[in-house]
Amino acid sequence: MSQAGQEKPPILAVNNIEVVYKHVMLVLKGLSLRVPEGAIVALLGSNGAGKSTTLKAISGFLPLEDGEITDGWIEFQGQNLKGLQPHQLVRRGLFQVMEGRHIFEDLTVEENLACGAYTRRNRAQVRADLEKCFDYFPPLKERYKSLAGYLSGGEQQMLAISRALLARPRLMMLDEPSLGLAPLLVEEIFEIIGRINRQEGVTILLVEQNARIALSVSSYGYIMENGRVVLDGPVERLLKDQDVQEFYLGLGAQGGRKSYREVKHYKRRKRWLS
Amino acid sequence: MSFFLELVANGVAVGGVYALIALGFVLIYKATSIINFATGEFMMIGAYFFYTFMVLLGLPAVPAFILVMACSALLGLVVERAILRHMLGQPTISIIMVTIGLSSILLGLAELIWTSDFKSFPPLFPRAPVIIGEVVIRSNFFWGFIIAMAAVAAFALLFKYAKVGVAMRATADDQMAAFSMGINVRSMFTVAWAMGAIAAALGGLIIGNIGGIQPNLGHLGLTIFPVVILGGLDSIAGAVVGGFIVGIVENLAGGYLHDYVRGDVKELAPFVVLVLILLIKPYGLFGKQEIERL
Ligand SMILES: Nc1ncnc2c1ncn2[C@@H]1O[C@H](COP(=O)(O)OP(=O)(O)OP(=O)(O)O)[C@@H](O)[C@H]1O
Ligand SMILES: [Mg+2]
């Protein structure tokens, strides 16, 4: 596998992990990935490929779902994460925005945001970051006092990302931020994700089924099938890959790129589709 | 008319104390989804703590009061850490059995330590009844009500505004998400047990001041149950409203029906109202629907 990080050690390194649920279901079968500091890295794949499982393995949530890392290890900022619980990882700068947003519906927007800043001490900085959230997501300012359960899906996603921002993580992991949102809103949210990465210097690991939008903001991508990485590379290279075009970007195989057909090993990869 | 008002006023006073004890259930249930059937015994132990500090050790009332809160918080903490933490993820029925077992253990311990003799506190408040308009309220009821309401308000404010309160509500709402915010969910459970124990203990102290204490004071915990169910197990506002309803109904029934009906109408009436209200609102007046899972 080619490496994303060159000289500098990556902020996150997942090394050949195996994950088993309920002691029997092998879901990740030797998965490795690297996230270089400052980058946006996309982790793509279809339903059930194991993307969310990968994030949960990193963020310490597996034991809560009766899952276990049975082989391999994960390093964050050079430190082995074995045995650390989710709330401890947040304090180390690793924050996961869970699939389906998981906002606190019975709490107000204000209280939700306060929960995002739960681990932080410096109130002045939190207030400054809150202003930034309002700049990125103006609707949150208008809905500041309302119950989060009454927000629209898009606003809830904005809230979920803002909570992450208020935690000031070194690495933010987003699990399908496009889920259930209208296409226009998806564009907007991803544009903001890109800005957050550049302006706040937050490294981002992005899990998506929507490959086109995810690759539009990322610099490197991994494609998973069935618990393994089947293809990875810089985004420019992935975008030119015929199978990626065909199966993930929804472009027809006929689209003038026939030359790729001749390359044998691309055919071999067709089995990802199973 | 003044008889009616007096019944209502006394009902409100007692209801306020019920509300506080009901909070003992609610605070724990909200965060952990556990119904603590030892709440009555937490109450009884709280009253004995106060008796120990004030009568046996001769401390003034205020320090004794503060020590009661500290000791009952510790009791809640120990119970959670030593027992319930290890029951995480076990079937609800097992957890309920554990809390019932706990209530028997606490009862036994109380008999062992303080014997089953009747005990009472020295007078804490001026003896003279409080008179509001035409209504006369016994001073122990009146001051008990004031203390209970102050405690309920303190808990409500803590829940609404304090960082730990917001974190507890977040935990109650979505445990996974709370974890992902960096909230130590298990320590929130501990805090909930400590707070629930404090609420119950303060209630026990007030009740003990009104009627004296014996180890079986804890049985009152079950009579508080209609309050909790009425209000909805997970709602502070519900506990307060439920407390008042039960207090008032109890007093009115006792006052008006006592001469016509054999048996203890006063204790029966709240359950009748409870059944009627649950027929209309199955989740209690303020409860969320998820409670159904119980
Ligand atoms: N808690 C669990 N217990 C048992 N099996 C699980 C659990 N969570 C996930 N799985 C299984 O692991 C596999 C991978 O699931 P995962 O949620 O990681 O996929 P995903 O790539 O995130 O899919 P999606 O795009 O649908 O979110 C699936 O077959 C799923 O059924
Ligand atoms: Mg997923």
Coordinates of C-alpha atoms and ligand atoms in Angstrom, one line a residue:
Chain A
M1 CA 0.0 0.0 0.0
S2 CA 1.3 3.4 -0.8
Q3 CA 1.6 5.9 2.0
A4 CA 0.0 9.2 2.4
G5 CA 2.4 10.7 4.9
Q6 CA 6.0 11.0 3.6
E7 CA 8.7 12.3 6.0
K8 CA 6.5 13.6 8.9
P9 CA 4.9 10.8 10.9
P10 CA 1.1 10.8 10.3
I11 CA -1.2 12.2 13.1
L12 CA -3.2 8.9 12.9
A13 CA -1.9 5.5 11.9
V14 CA -4.2 2.5 11.8
N15 CA -2.0 -0.6 11.5
N16 CA -3.5 -3.8 10.2
I17 CA -6.4 -4.0 12.5
E18 CA -8.9 -6.8 12.8
V19 CA -12.2 -6.1 14.5
V20 CA -14.6 -8.7 15.8
Y21 CA -18.2 -8.0 17.0
K22 CA -19.7 -10.2 19.7
H23 CA -16.7 -12.5 19.6
V24 CA -17.7 -14.0 16.3
M25 CA -18.4 -11.5 13.6
L26 CA -15.1 -10.6 11.8
V27 CA -15.8 -7.1 10.3
L28 CA -12.4 -5.6 9.7
K29 CA -9.9 -7.9 8.2
G30 CA -6.5 -6.3 8.4
L31 CA -7.2 -2.6 7.7
S32 CA -4.5 0.0 7.6
L33 CA -4.7 3.7 6.9
R34 CA -2.7 6.9 7.6
V35 CA -3.9 10.4 8.1
P36 CA -1.2 13.1 7.6
E37 CA -1.4 16.1 9.8
G38 CA -3.4 19.0 8.3
A39 CA -5.0 16.8 5.6
I40 CA -8.5 15.8 4.7
V41 CA -8.5 12.1 4.1
A42 CA -11.6 10.3 2.7
L43 CA -12.6 6.8 3.6
L44 CA -15.1 5.5 1.1
G45 CA -17.1 2.4 0.6
S46 CA -20.6 1.1 0.2
N47 CA -23.0 0.0 2.9
G48 CA -21.6 -2.4 5.4
A49 CA -18.0 -2.1 4.2
G50 CA -16.9 -1.3 7.7
K51 CA -16.3 2.4 7.5
S52 CA -18.2 3.3 10.7
T53 CA -16.5 0.3 12.4
T54 CA -13.2 1.7 11.5
L55 CA -14.0 5.1 13.1
K56 CA -15.4 3.4 16.2
A57 CA -12.2 1.3 16.5
I58 CA -10.2 4.6 16.5
S59 CA -12.5 6.5 18.8
G60 CA -12.8 3.8 21.5
F61 CA -16.4 3.0 21.0
L62 CA -16.1 -0.6 20.0
P63 CA -16.3 -2.0 23.6
L64 CA -19.6 -0.2 24.0
E65 CA -21.0 -2.2 21.1
D66 CA -19.5 -5.5 22.1
G67 CA -16.8 -5.1 19.5
E68 CA -13.1 -5.7 20.0
I69 CA -9.8 -5.0 18.2
T70 CA -8.3 -8.5 18.0
D71 CA -5.2 -7.7 16.0
G72 CA -3.2 -4.7 15.0
W73 CA -2.9 -1.3 16.7
I74 CA -3.8 2.3 16.3
E75 CA -1.5 5.2 16.9
F76 CA -2.6 8.8 17.4
Q77 CA 0.2 11.4 17.6
G78 CA 2.6 8.6 18.1
Q79 CA 0.7 7.1 21.0
N80 CA -0.9 3.7 21.1
L81 CA -4.6 4.1 21.8
K82 CA -5.2 0.7 23.2
G83 CA -7.6 0.6 26.1
L84 CA -8.4 4.3 26.1
Q85 CA -12.1 5.2 26.4
P86 CA -13.9 7.6 24.2
H87 CA -14.1 10.4 26.7
Q88 CA -10.4 10.2 27.3
L89 CA -9.7 10.4 23.6
V90 CA -11.6 13.6 23.3
R91 CA -9.2 15.1 25.8
R92 CA -6.3 14.0 23.6
G93 CA -7.7 15.8 20.7
L94 CA -9.6 13.1 18.8
F95 CA -13.2 13.9 18.2
Q96 CA -15.8 11.8 16.3
V97 CA -19.0 13.1 14.8
M98 CA -21.1 10.0 14.8
E99 CA -23.2 8.7 11.9
G100 CA -26.7 10.1 12.2
R101 CA -25.5 13.2 14.0
H102 CA -26.6 12.2 17.5
I103 CA -27.5 15.7 18.7
F104 CA -29.0 16.0 22.1
E105 CA -32.7 16.5 21.1
D106 CA -33.9 17.4 24.6
L107 CA -31.2 20.1 25.0
T108 CA -31.1 23.5 23.4
V109 CA -28.7 24.4 20.7
E110 CA -26.8 26.4 23.3
E111 CA -26.5 23.4 25.6
N112 CA -25.5 21.1 22.8
L113 CA -22.7 23.5 21.9
A114 CA -21.7 23.7 25.6
C115 CA -21.4 19.9 25.6
G116 CA -19.1 20.2 22.6
A117 CA -16.8 22.4 24.7
Y118 CA -17.2 20.1 27.8
T119 CA -13.5 19.3 28.1
R120 CA -12.3 22.9 27.6
R121 CA -11.4 25.2 30.5
N122 CA -10.6 28.5 28.8
R123 CA -14.0 30.3 28.5
A124 CA -12.8 33.2 26.5
Q125 CA -11.4 30.9 23.8
V126 CA -14.6 28.9 23.8
R127 CA -16.6 32.1 23.3
A128 CA -14.3 33.1 20.4
D129 CA -14.8 29.6 18.8
L130 CA -18.5 30.0 19.3
E131 CA -18.4 33.1 17.2
K132 CA -16.6 31.1 14.5
C133 CA -19.3 28.5 14.6
F134 CA -21.9 31.2 14.0
D135 CA -19.8 32.5 11.1
Y136 CA -19.6 29.1 9.5
F137 CA -23.2 28.2 10.3
P138 CA -25.4 31.3 10.7
P139 CA -28.6 29.4 11.2
L140 CA -27.3 28.2 14.5
K141 CA -27.2 31.7 15.8
E142 CA -30.8 32.2 15.1
R143 CA -31.8 28.9 16.7
Y144 CA -29.4 29.3 19.6
K145 CA -32.1 29.1 22.3
S146 CA -34.4 26.5 20.7
L147 CA -34.5 22.8 21.4
A148 CA -32.2 20.9 19.1
G149 CA -34.8 18.3 18.4
Y150 CA -36.8 20.9 16.5
L151 CA -33.9 21.7 14.1
S152 CA -34.0 20.6 10.5
G153 CA -31.7 17.8 9.4
G154 CA -29.3 20.3 7.9
E155 CA -29.2 22.4 11.0
Q156 CA -28.7 19.3 13.1
Q157 CA -25.7 18.4 11.0
M158 CA -24.4 22.0 11.4
L159 CA -24.8 21.6 15.1
A160 CA -23.0 18.3 15.1
I161 CA -20.0 19.8 13.3
S162 CA -20.0 22.9 15.5
R163 CA -19.9 20.8 18.6
A164 CA -16.9 19.1 17.2
L165 CA -15.3 22.4 16.4
L166 CA -15.9 23.7 19.9
A167 CA -13.9 20.7 21.3
R168 CA -10.9 22.0 19.3
P169 CA -9.7 18.6 18.3
R170 CA -6.5 17.9 16.5
L171 CA -8.3 15.2 14.4
M172 CA -12.0 15.4 13.6
M173 CA -13.6 12.3 12.3
L174 CA -16.9 12.8 10.4
D175 CA -19.1 9.8 9.7
E176 CA -21.3 10.5 6.7
P177 CA -22.1 14.2 7.1
S178 CA -24.1 14.0 3.9
L179 CA -26.6 11.5 5.3
G180 CA -30.2 12.5 4.6
L181 CA -29.4 16.0 3.3
A182 CA -30.5 17.7 0.1
P183 CA -27.8 17.9 -2.6
L184 CA -27.4 21.7 -2.3
L185 CA -27.0 21.5 1.4
V186 CA -24.4 18.7 1.0
E187 CA -22.4 21.0 -1.3
E188 CA -22.6 23.8 1.3
I189 CA -21.6 21.6 4.2
F190 CA -18.7 20.1 2.4
E191 CA -17.5 23.5 1.3
I192 CA -17.5 24.5 5.0
I193 CA -15.7 21.3 6.0
G194 CA -13.0 22.3 3.6
R195 CA -12.8 25.8 5.1
I196 CA -12.7 24.5 8.7
N197 CA -9.8 22.3 7.7
R198 CA -7.9 25.2 6.1
Q199 CA -8.8 28.0 8.5
E200 CA -8.7 26.1 11.8
G201 CA -5.9 23.7 11.0
V202 CA -8.0 20.7 11.9
T203 CA -7.1 17.4 10.4
I204 CA -10.1 15.6 9.1
L205 CA -10.9 11.9 8.5
L206 CA -14.0 11.8 6.4
V207 CA -16.2 8.8 6.0
E208 CA -18.7 8.9 3.1
Q209 CA -20.8 7.0 0.7
N210 CA -21.0 10.0 -1.5
A211 CA -17.6 9.6 -3.1
R212 CA -17.8 12.5 -5.5
I213 CA -18.4 15.1 -2.8
A214 CA -15.9 13.6 -0.4
L215 CA -13.1 13.5 -3.0
S216 CA -13.9 17.1 -3.9
V217 CA -12.5 18.3 -0.6
S218 CA -10.0 15.5 0.2
S219 CA -6.4 15.1 -0.7
Y220 CA -6.1 11.4 -0.2
G221 CA -8.7 8.6 -0.3
Y222 CA -9.1 5.0 0.8
I223 CA -11.7 2.7 -0.7
M224 CA -13.0 -0.1 1.5
E225 CA -14.9 -3.2 0.6
N226 CA -15.8 -6.0 3.0
G227 CA -13.5 -5.0 5.8
R228 CA -10.4 -4.3 3.8
V229 CA -8.9 -1.4 1.9
V230 CA -9.0 -2.3 -1.8
L231 CA -7.7 0.9 -3.3
D232 CA -6.0 4.0 -2.0
G233 CA -4.1 7.0 -3.4
P234 CA -4.0 10.7 -3.8
V235 CA -7.4 12.0 -5.0
E236 CA -6.1 13.0 -8.5
R237 CA -5.2 9.4 -9.0
L238 CA -8.4 8.0 -7.6
L239 CA -10.5 10.3 -9.8
K240 CA -8.8 8.9 -12.9
D241 CA -9.4 5.3 -11.8
Q242 CA -11.9 3.7 -14.0
D243 CA -13.5 1.5 -11.4
V244 CA -13.8 4.5 -9.0
Q245 CA -15.5 6.4 -11.8
E246 CA -17.8 3.6 -12.7
F247 CA -18.8 2.4 -9.3
Y248 CA -18.3 5.3 -7.0
L249 CA -18.7 8.4 -9.1
G250 CA -21.5 7.0 -11.2
L251 CA -19.8 7.8 -14.5
G252 CA -20.4 5.3 -17.3
A253 CA -17.6 3.0 -18.3
Q254 CA -17.9 4.2 -21.8
G255 CA -16.9 7.7 -21.0
G256 CA -13.9 7.8 -23.3
R257 CA -11.5 6.1 -20.8
K258 CA -11.4 2.8 -22.5
S259 CA -7.7 2.5 -22.3
Y260 CA -8.1 1.6 -18.6
R261 CA -10.0 -1.5 -19.6
E262 CA -6.8 -3.0 -20.9
V263 CA -5.1 -2.8 -17.5
K264 CA -5.6 -6.2 -16.0
H265 CA -5.4 -5.5 -12.3
Y266 CA -8.4 -3.1 -12.4
K267 CA -10.5 -6.0 -13.5
R268 CA -9.2 -8.0 -10.6
R269 CA -10.6 -5.4 -8.3
K270 CA -14.1 -5.9 -9.5
R271 CA -14.7 -8.4 -6.7
W272 CA -15.1 -5.4 -4.3
L273 CA -18.5 -5.2 -5.6
S274 CA -19.7 -8.5 -4.2
Chain B
M1 CA -64.5 26.5 53.6
S2 CA -61.6 27.0 56.0
F3 CA -61.6 23.3 56.7
F4 CA -61.1 22.7 52.9
L5 CA -58.4 25.3 52.7
E6 CA -56.6 23.8 55.6
L7 CA -56.6 20.4 54.1
V8 CA -55.3 21.8 50.8
A9 CA -52.6 23.8 52.6
N10 CA -51.4 20.8 54.5
G11 CA -51.6 18.8 51.4
V12 CA -49.4 21.3 49.6
A13 CA -46.9 21.2 52.5
V14 CA -46.7 17.5 52.6
G15 CA -46.7 17.4 48.8
G16 CA -43.6 19.5 48.7
V17 CA -41.8 17.0 50.7
Y18 CA -43.1 14.1 48.5
A19 CA -41.8 16.0 45.5
L20 CA -38.3 16.1 47.1
I21 CA -38.3 12.4 47.8
A22 CA -39.7 11.7 44.3
L23 CA -36.7 13.6 43.0
G24 CA -34.6 10.9 44.6
F25 CA -36.2 8.5 42.1
V26 CA -36.1 10.9 39.2
L27 CA -32.5 12.0 39.4
I28 CA -31.3 8.4 39.3
Y29 CA -33.8 7.2 36.8
K30 CA -33.2 10.0 34.4
A31 CA -29.5 9.4 34.1
T32 CA -29.3 5.6 34.5
S33 CA -32.8 4.3 33.7
I34 CA -32.8 2.5 37.0
I35 CA -35.7 2.7 39.4
N36 CA -34.1 2.7 42.8
F37 CA -36.4 0.7 45.0
A38 CA -34.2 1.5 48.0
T39 CA -35.1 5.2 47.8
G40 CA -37.2 4.8 50.9
E41 CA -34.3 3.3 52.8
F42 CA -32.0 6.1 51.6
M43 CA -34.6 8.4 53.2
M44 CA -34.6 6.5 56.4
I45 CA -30.8 6.3 56.6
G46 CA -30.7 10.1 56.0
A47 CA -33.0 10.7 58.9
Y48 CA -30.8 8.4 61.1
F49 CA -27.6 10.3 60.0
F50 CA -29.3 13.5 61.2
Y51 CA -30.3 11.9 64.4
T52 CA -26.7 10.6 64.9
F53 CA -25.1 14.0 64.3
M54 CA -27.6 16.1 66.2
V55 CA -28.6 13.8 69.1
L56 CA -25.8 11.4 69.6
L57 CA -22.9 13.7 68.7
G58 CA -24.6 16.9 69.8
L59 CA -23.8 19.0 66.7
P60 CA -25.9 22.1 65.9
A61 CA -28.6 21.7 63.3
V62 CA -26.9 23.4 60.4
P63 CA -23.6 21.5 60.4
A64 CA -25.6 18.3 61.0
F65 CA -27.7 19.1 58.0
I66 CA -24.6 19.6 55.8
L67 CA -23.1 16.4 57.1
V68 CA -26.2 14.5 56.3
M69 CA -25.9 15.7 52.7
A70 CA -22.2 14.7 52.5
C71 CA -22.8 11.3 54.1
S72 CA -25.8 10.4 51.9
A73 CA -23.9 11.5 48.8
L74 CA -21.2 9.1 49.9
L75 CA -23.8 6.4 50.4
G76 CA -25.1 6.9 46.9
L77 CA -21.6 6.9 45.5
V78 CA -20.6 3.7 47.2
V79 CA -23.8 1.9 46.2
E80 CA -23.3 2.9 42.6
R81 CA -19.5 2.1 42.5
A82 CA -19.7 -1.1 44.5
I83 CA -22.9 -2.6 43.2
L84 CA -24.8 -1.0 40.3
R85 CA -21.7 -0.3 38.1
H86 CA -21.2 -4.0 37.8
M87 CA -24.8 -4.4 36.7
L88 CA -24.4 -2.2 33.6
G89 CA -26.1 -3.9 30.7
Q90 CA -27.9 -6.6 32.8
P91 CA -31.6 -7.1 32.3
T92 CA -33.8 -4.5 34.0
I93 CA -35.5 -7.0 36.2
S94 CA -32.1 -8.1 37.7
I95 CA -31.3 -4.5 38.4
I96 CA -34.6 -3.9 40.1
M97 CA -34.1 -7.0 42.2
V98 CA -30.7 -5.7 43.2
T99 CA -32.2 -2.4 44.4
I100 CA -34.9 -4.3 46.3
G101 CA -32.2 -6.4 47.9
L102 CA -30.3 -3.3 48.8
S103 CA -33.4 -1.9 50.5
S104 CA -33.5 -5.0 52.8
I105 CA -29.8 -4.7 53.5
L106 CA -30.1 -1.0 54.5
L107 CA -33.1 -1.8 56.7
G108 CA -31.2 -4.5 58.4
L109 CA -28.1 -2.3 58.9
A110 CA -30.3 0.4 60.4
E111 CA -31.8 -2.0 62.9
L112 CA -28.4 -3.2 63.8
I113 CA -26.9 0.3 64.2
W114 CA -29.7 2.3 65.6
T115 CA -32.1 -0.5 66.9
S116 CA -35.8 -0.5 66.0
D117 CA -36.7 1.8 68.9
F118 CA -38.6 5.0 68.1
K119 CA -36.4 8.0 67.9
S120 CA -37.1 11.7 67.5
F121 CA -35.2 14.9 66.9
P122 CA -35.1 17.8 69.4
P123 CA -37.4 20.7 68.2
L124 CA -35.8 22.4 65.3
F125 CA -38.3 25.2 64.6
P126 CA -40.4 27.6 66.7
R127 CA -43.3 25.6 68.1
A128 CA -46.1 28.1 67.2
P129 CA -48.1 27.1 64.1
V130 CA -47.8 29.3 61.1
I131 CA -51.0 31.1 60.3
I132 CA -51.7 32.4 56.8
G133 CA -55.1 34.1 56.5
E134 CA -57.5 31.6 58.1
V135 CA -55.3 28.6 57.5
V136 CA -53.3 27.2 60.3
I137 CA -50.3 25.0 59.4
R138 CA -48.2 23.1 61.9
S139 CA -44.7 24.6 62.1
N140 CA -42.9 21.4 61.3
F141 CA -45.0 21.0 58.1
F142 CA -44.4 24.6 57.1
W143 CA -40.7 24.6 57.6
G144 CA -40.4 21.2 56.1
F145 CA -42.1 22.4 53.1
I146 CA -39.8 25.4 52.8
I147 CA -36.7 23.3 53.1
A148 CA -38.0 20.8 50.6
M149 CA -38.9 23.5 48.0
A150 CA -35.5 25.1 48.5
A151 CA -33.8 21.8 47.9
V152 CA -36.0 21.0 44.8
A153 CA -35.2 24.5 43.4
A154 CA -31.5 23.9 44.0
F155 CA -31.6 20.6 42.1
A156 CA -33.6 22.1 39.3
L157 CA -31.1 25.0 38.9
L158 CA -28.2 22.7 39.1
F159 CA -29.7 20.5 36.3
K160 CA -30.6 23.5 34.2
Y161 CA -27.4 25.6 34.4
A162 CA -24.5 23.9 36.0
K163 CA -22.0 22.2 33.7
V164 CA -22.4 18.9 35.5
G165 CA -26.2 19.3 35.2
V166 CA -26.1 19.9 31.5
A167 CA -23.8 16.9 31.1
M168 CA -26.2 14.7 33.1
R169 CA -29.1 15.7 30.9
A170 CA -26.9 15.1 27.8
T171 CA -26.1 11.6 29.2
A172 CA -29.8 11.0 29.8
D173 CA -30.6 12.0 26.3
D174 CA -27.9 10.0 24.4
Q175 CA -25.2 8.1 26.2
M176 CA -23.1 7.4 23.1
A177 CA -23.2 11.1 22.1
A178 CA -22.3 12.1 25.6
F179 CA -19.3 9.9 25.5
S180 CA -18.2 11.4 22.2
M181 CA -18.3 14.8 23.8
G182 CA -15.7 13.8 26.3
I183 CA -18.2 13.3 29.1
N184 CA -17.3 10.5 31.4
V185 CA -20.7 8.8 31.4
R186 CA -20.0 6.4 34.2
S187 CA -19.0 9.2 36.5
M188 CA -22.3 10.9 35.6
F189 CA -24.1 7.8 36.9
T190 CA -22.2 8.1 40.1
V191 CA -23.1 11.8 40.4
A192 CA -26.8 10.9 39.7
W193 CA -26.8 8.3 42.5
A194 CA -25.1 10.7 44.9
M195 CA -27.7 13.4 44.1
G196 CA -30.6 11.0 44.3
A197 CA -29.4 9.9 47.7
I198 CA -29.1 13.5 48.9
A199 CA -32.7 14.3 47.8
A200 CA -34.1 11.2 49.5
A201 CA -32.1 11.8 52.7
L202 CA -33.3 15.4 53.0
G203 CA -36.8 14.2 52.5
G204 CA -36.3 11.6 55.2
L205 CA -34.9 14.2 57.5
I206 CA -38.0 16.4 57.1
I207 CA -40.4 13.5 57.5
G208 CA -38.4 12.3 60.6
N209 CA -38.7 15.8 62.0
I210 CA -42.5 15.6 61.6
G211 CA -43.2 12.1 62.9
G212 CA -40.1 10.7 64.4
I213 CA -38.0 7.8 63.0
Q214 CA -37.9 4.1 63.0
P215 CA -36.1 1.7 60.6
N216 CA -39.4 1.0 58.8
L217 CA -39.7 4.7 57.8
G218 CA -38.4 3.5 54.5
H219 CA -41.7 2.0 53.6
L220 CA -42.9 5.5 52.9
G221 CA -40.7 5.2 49.8
L222 CA -43.4 3.0 48.2
T223 CA -46.2 5.5 49.0
I224 CA -44.1 8.1 47.1
F225 CA -44.3 5.9 44.1
P226 CA -47.6 7.2 42.8
V227 CA -45.9 10.7 42.9
V228 CA -43.1 9.5 40.7
I229 CA -45.3 7.7 38.2
L230 CA -47.8 10.5 38.1
G231 CA -45.3 13.0 37.2
G232 CA -43.4 10.8 34.8
L233 CA -40.3 9.1 36.0
D234 CA -37.9 11.4 34.2
S235 CA -39.2 14.8 34.9
I236 CA -38.3 17.2 37.7
A237 CA -41.3 19.3 37.0
G238 CA -43.4 16.2 37.0
A239 CA -42.1 15.2 40.5
V240 CA -43.2 18.6 41.9
V241 CA -46.6 18.5 40.3
G242 CA -47.1 14.9 41.2
G243 CA -46.0 15.6 44.8
F244 CA -48.6 18.4 45.2
I245 CA -51.4 16.3 43.6
V246 CA -50.7 13.3 45.9
G247 CA -50.3 15.5 49.0
I248 CA -53.6 17.4 48.3
V249 CA -55.6 14.3 47.3
E250 CA -54.4 12.4 50.3
N251 CA -55.4 15.2 52.7
L252 CA -58.8 15.8 51.1
A253 CA -59.6 12.1 51.1
G254 CA -58.5 11.8 54.7
G255 CA -60.5 14.8 55.8
Y256 CA -63.8 14.2 54.0
L257 CA -64.0 10.5 53.4
H258 CA -62.6 9.2 56.6
D259 CA -65.9 9.0 58.4
Y260 CA -67.7 7.2 55.6
V261 CA -65.2 4.6 54.4
R262 CA -63.6 1.9 56.4
G263 CA -59.8 1.4 55.9
D264 CA -57.1 3.9 55.2
V265 CA -58.6 6.2 52.6
K266 CA -55.8 8.5 53.0
E267 CA -53.3 6.1 51.6
L268 CA -55.6 4.6 49.1
A269 CA -56.8 7.8 47.4
P270 CA -53.5 8.7 45.6
F271 CA -53.4 5.3 44.0
V272 CA -56.9 5.7 42.7
V273 CA -56.0 9.1 41.2
L274 CA -52.8 7.5 39.8
V275 CA -54.7 4.8 38.0
L276 CA -57.2 7.4 36.6
I277 CA -54.4 9.6 35.3
L278 CA -52.4 6.8 33.8
L279 CA -55.5 5.6 32.0
I280 CA -55.5 9.0 30.2
K281 CA -51.8 9.6 30.1
P282 CA -49.9 6.3 30.2
Y283 CA -46.5 8.0 30.5
G284 CA -47.4 10.2 33.4
L285 CA -48.2 13.9 33.2
F286 CA -44.7 14.9 32.1
G287 CA -43.0 11.7 31.1
K288 CA -41.4 10.8 27.9
Q289 CA -42.7 7.9 26.0
E290 CA -39.5 5.8 26.2
I291 CA -40.4 5.0 29.7
E292 CA -42.6 2.4 28.2
R293 CA -39.6 0.1 27.8
L294 CA -39.8 -0.7 31.5
Ligands
LIG1 N1 -22.6 -3.4 16.9 C1 -22.5 -4.4 15.9 N2 -22.7 -5.7 16.2 C2 -22.6 -6.6 15.2 N3 -22.3 -6.3 14.0 C3 -22.1 -5.0 13.6 C4 -22.2 -4.0 14.6 N4 -22.0 -2.8 14.0 C5 -21.8 -3.1 12.7 N5 -21.9 -4.4 12.5 C6 -21.7 -5.1 11.2 O1 -20.4 -4.7 10.7 C7 -20.4 -4.5 9.3 C8 -19.9 -3.1 9.0 O2 -20.7 -2.2 9.5 P1 -20.3 -0.6 9.5 O3 -21.4 0.1 10.2 O4 -19.0 -0.4 9.9 O5 -20.5 -0.3 7.9 P2 -20.4 1.1 7.2 O6 -19.4 1.0 6.2 O7 -20.3 2.2 8.1 O8 -21.8 1.1 6.5 P3 -22.8 2.3 6.2 O9 -22.3 3.0 5.0 O10 -24.1 1.6 5.9 O11 -22.9 3.1 7.4 C9 -21.9 -4.7 8.9 O12 -22.0 -6.0 8.3 C10 -22.6 -4.6 10.1 O13 -23.8 -5.4 10.1
MG2 MG -21.5 3.7 8.7

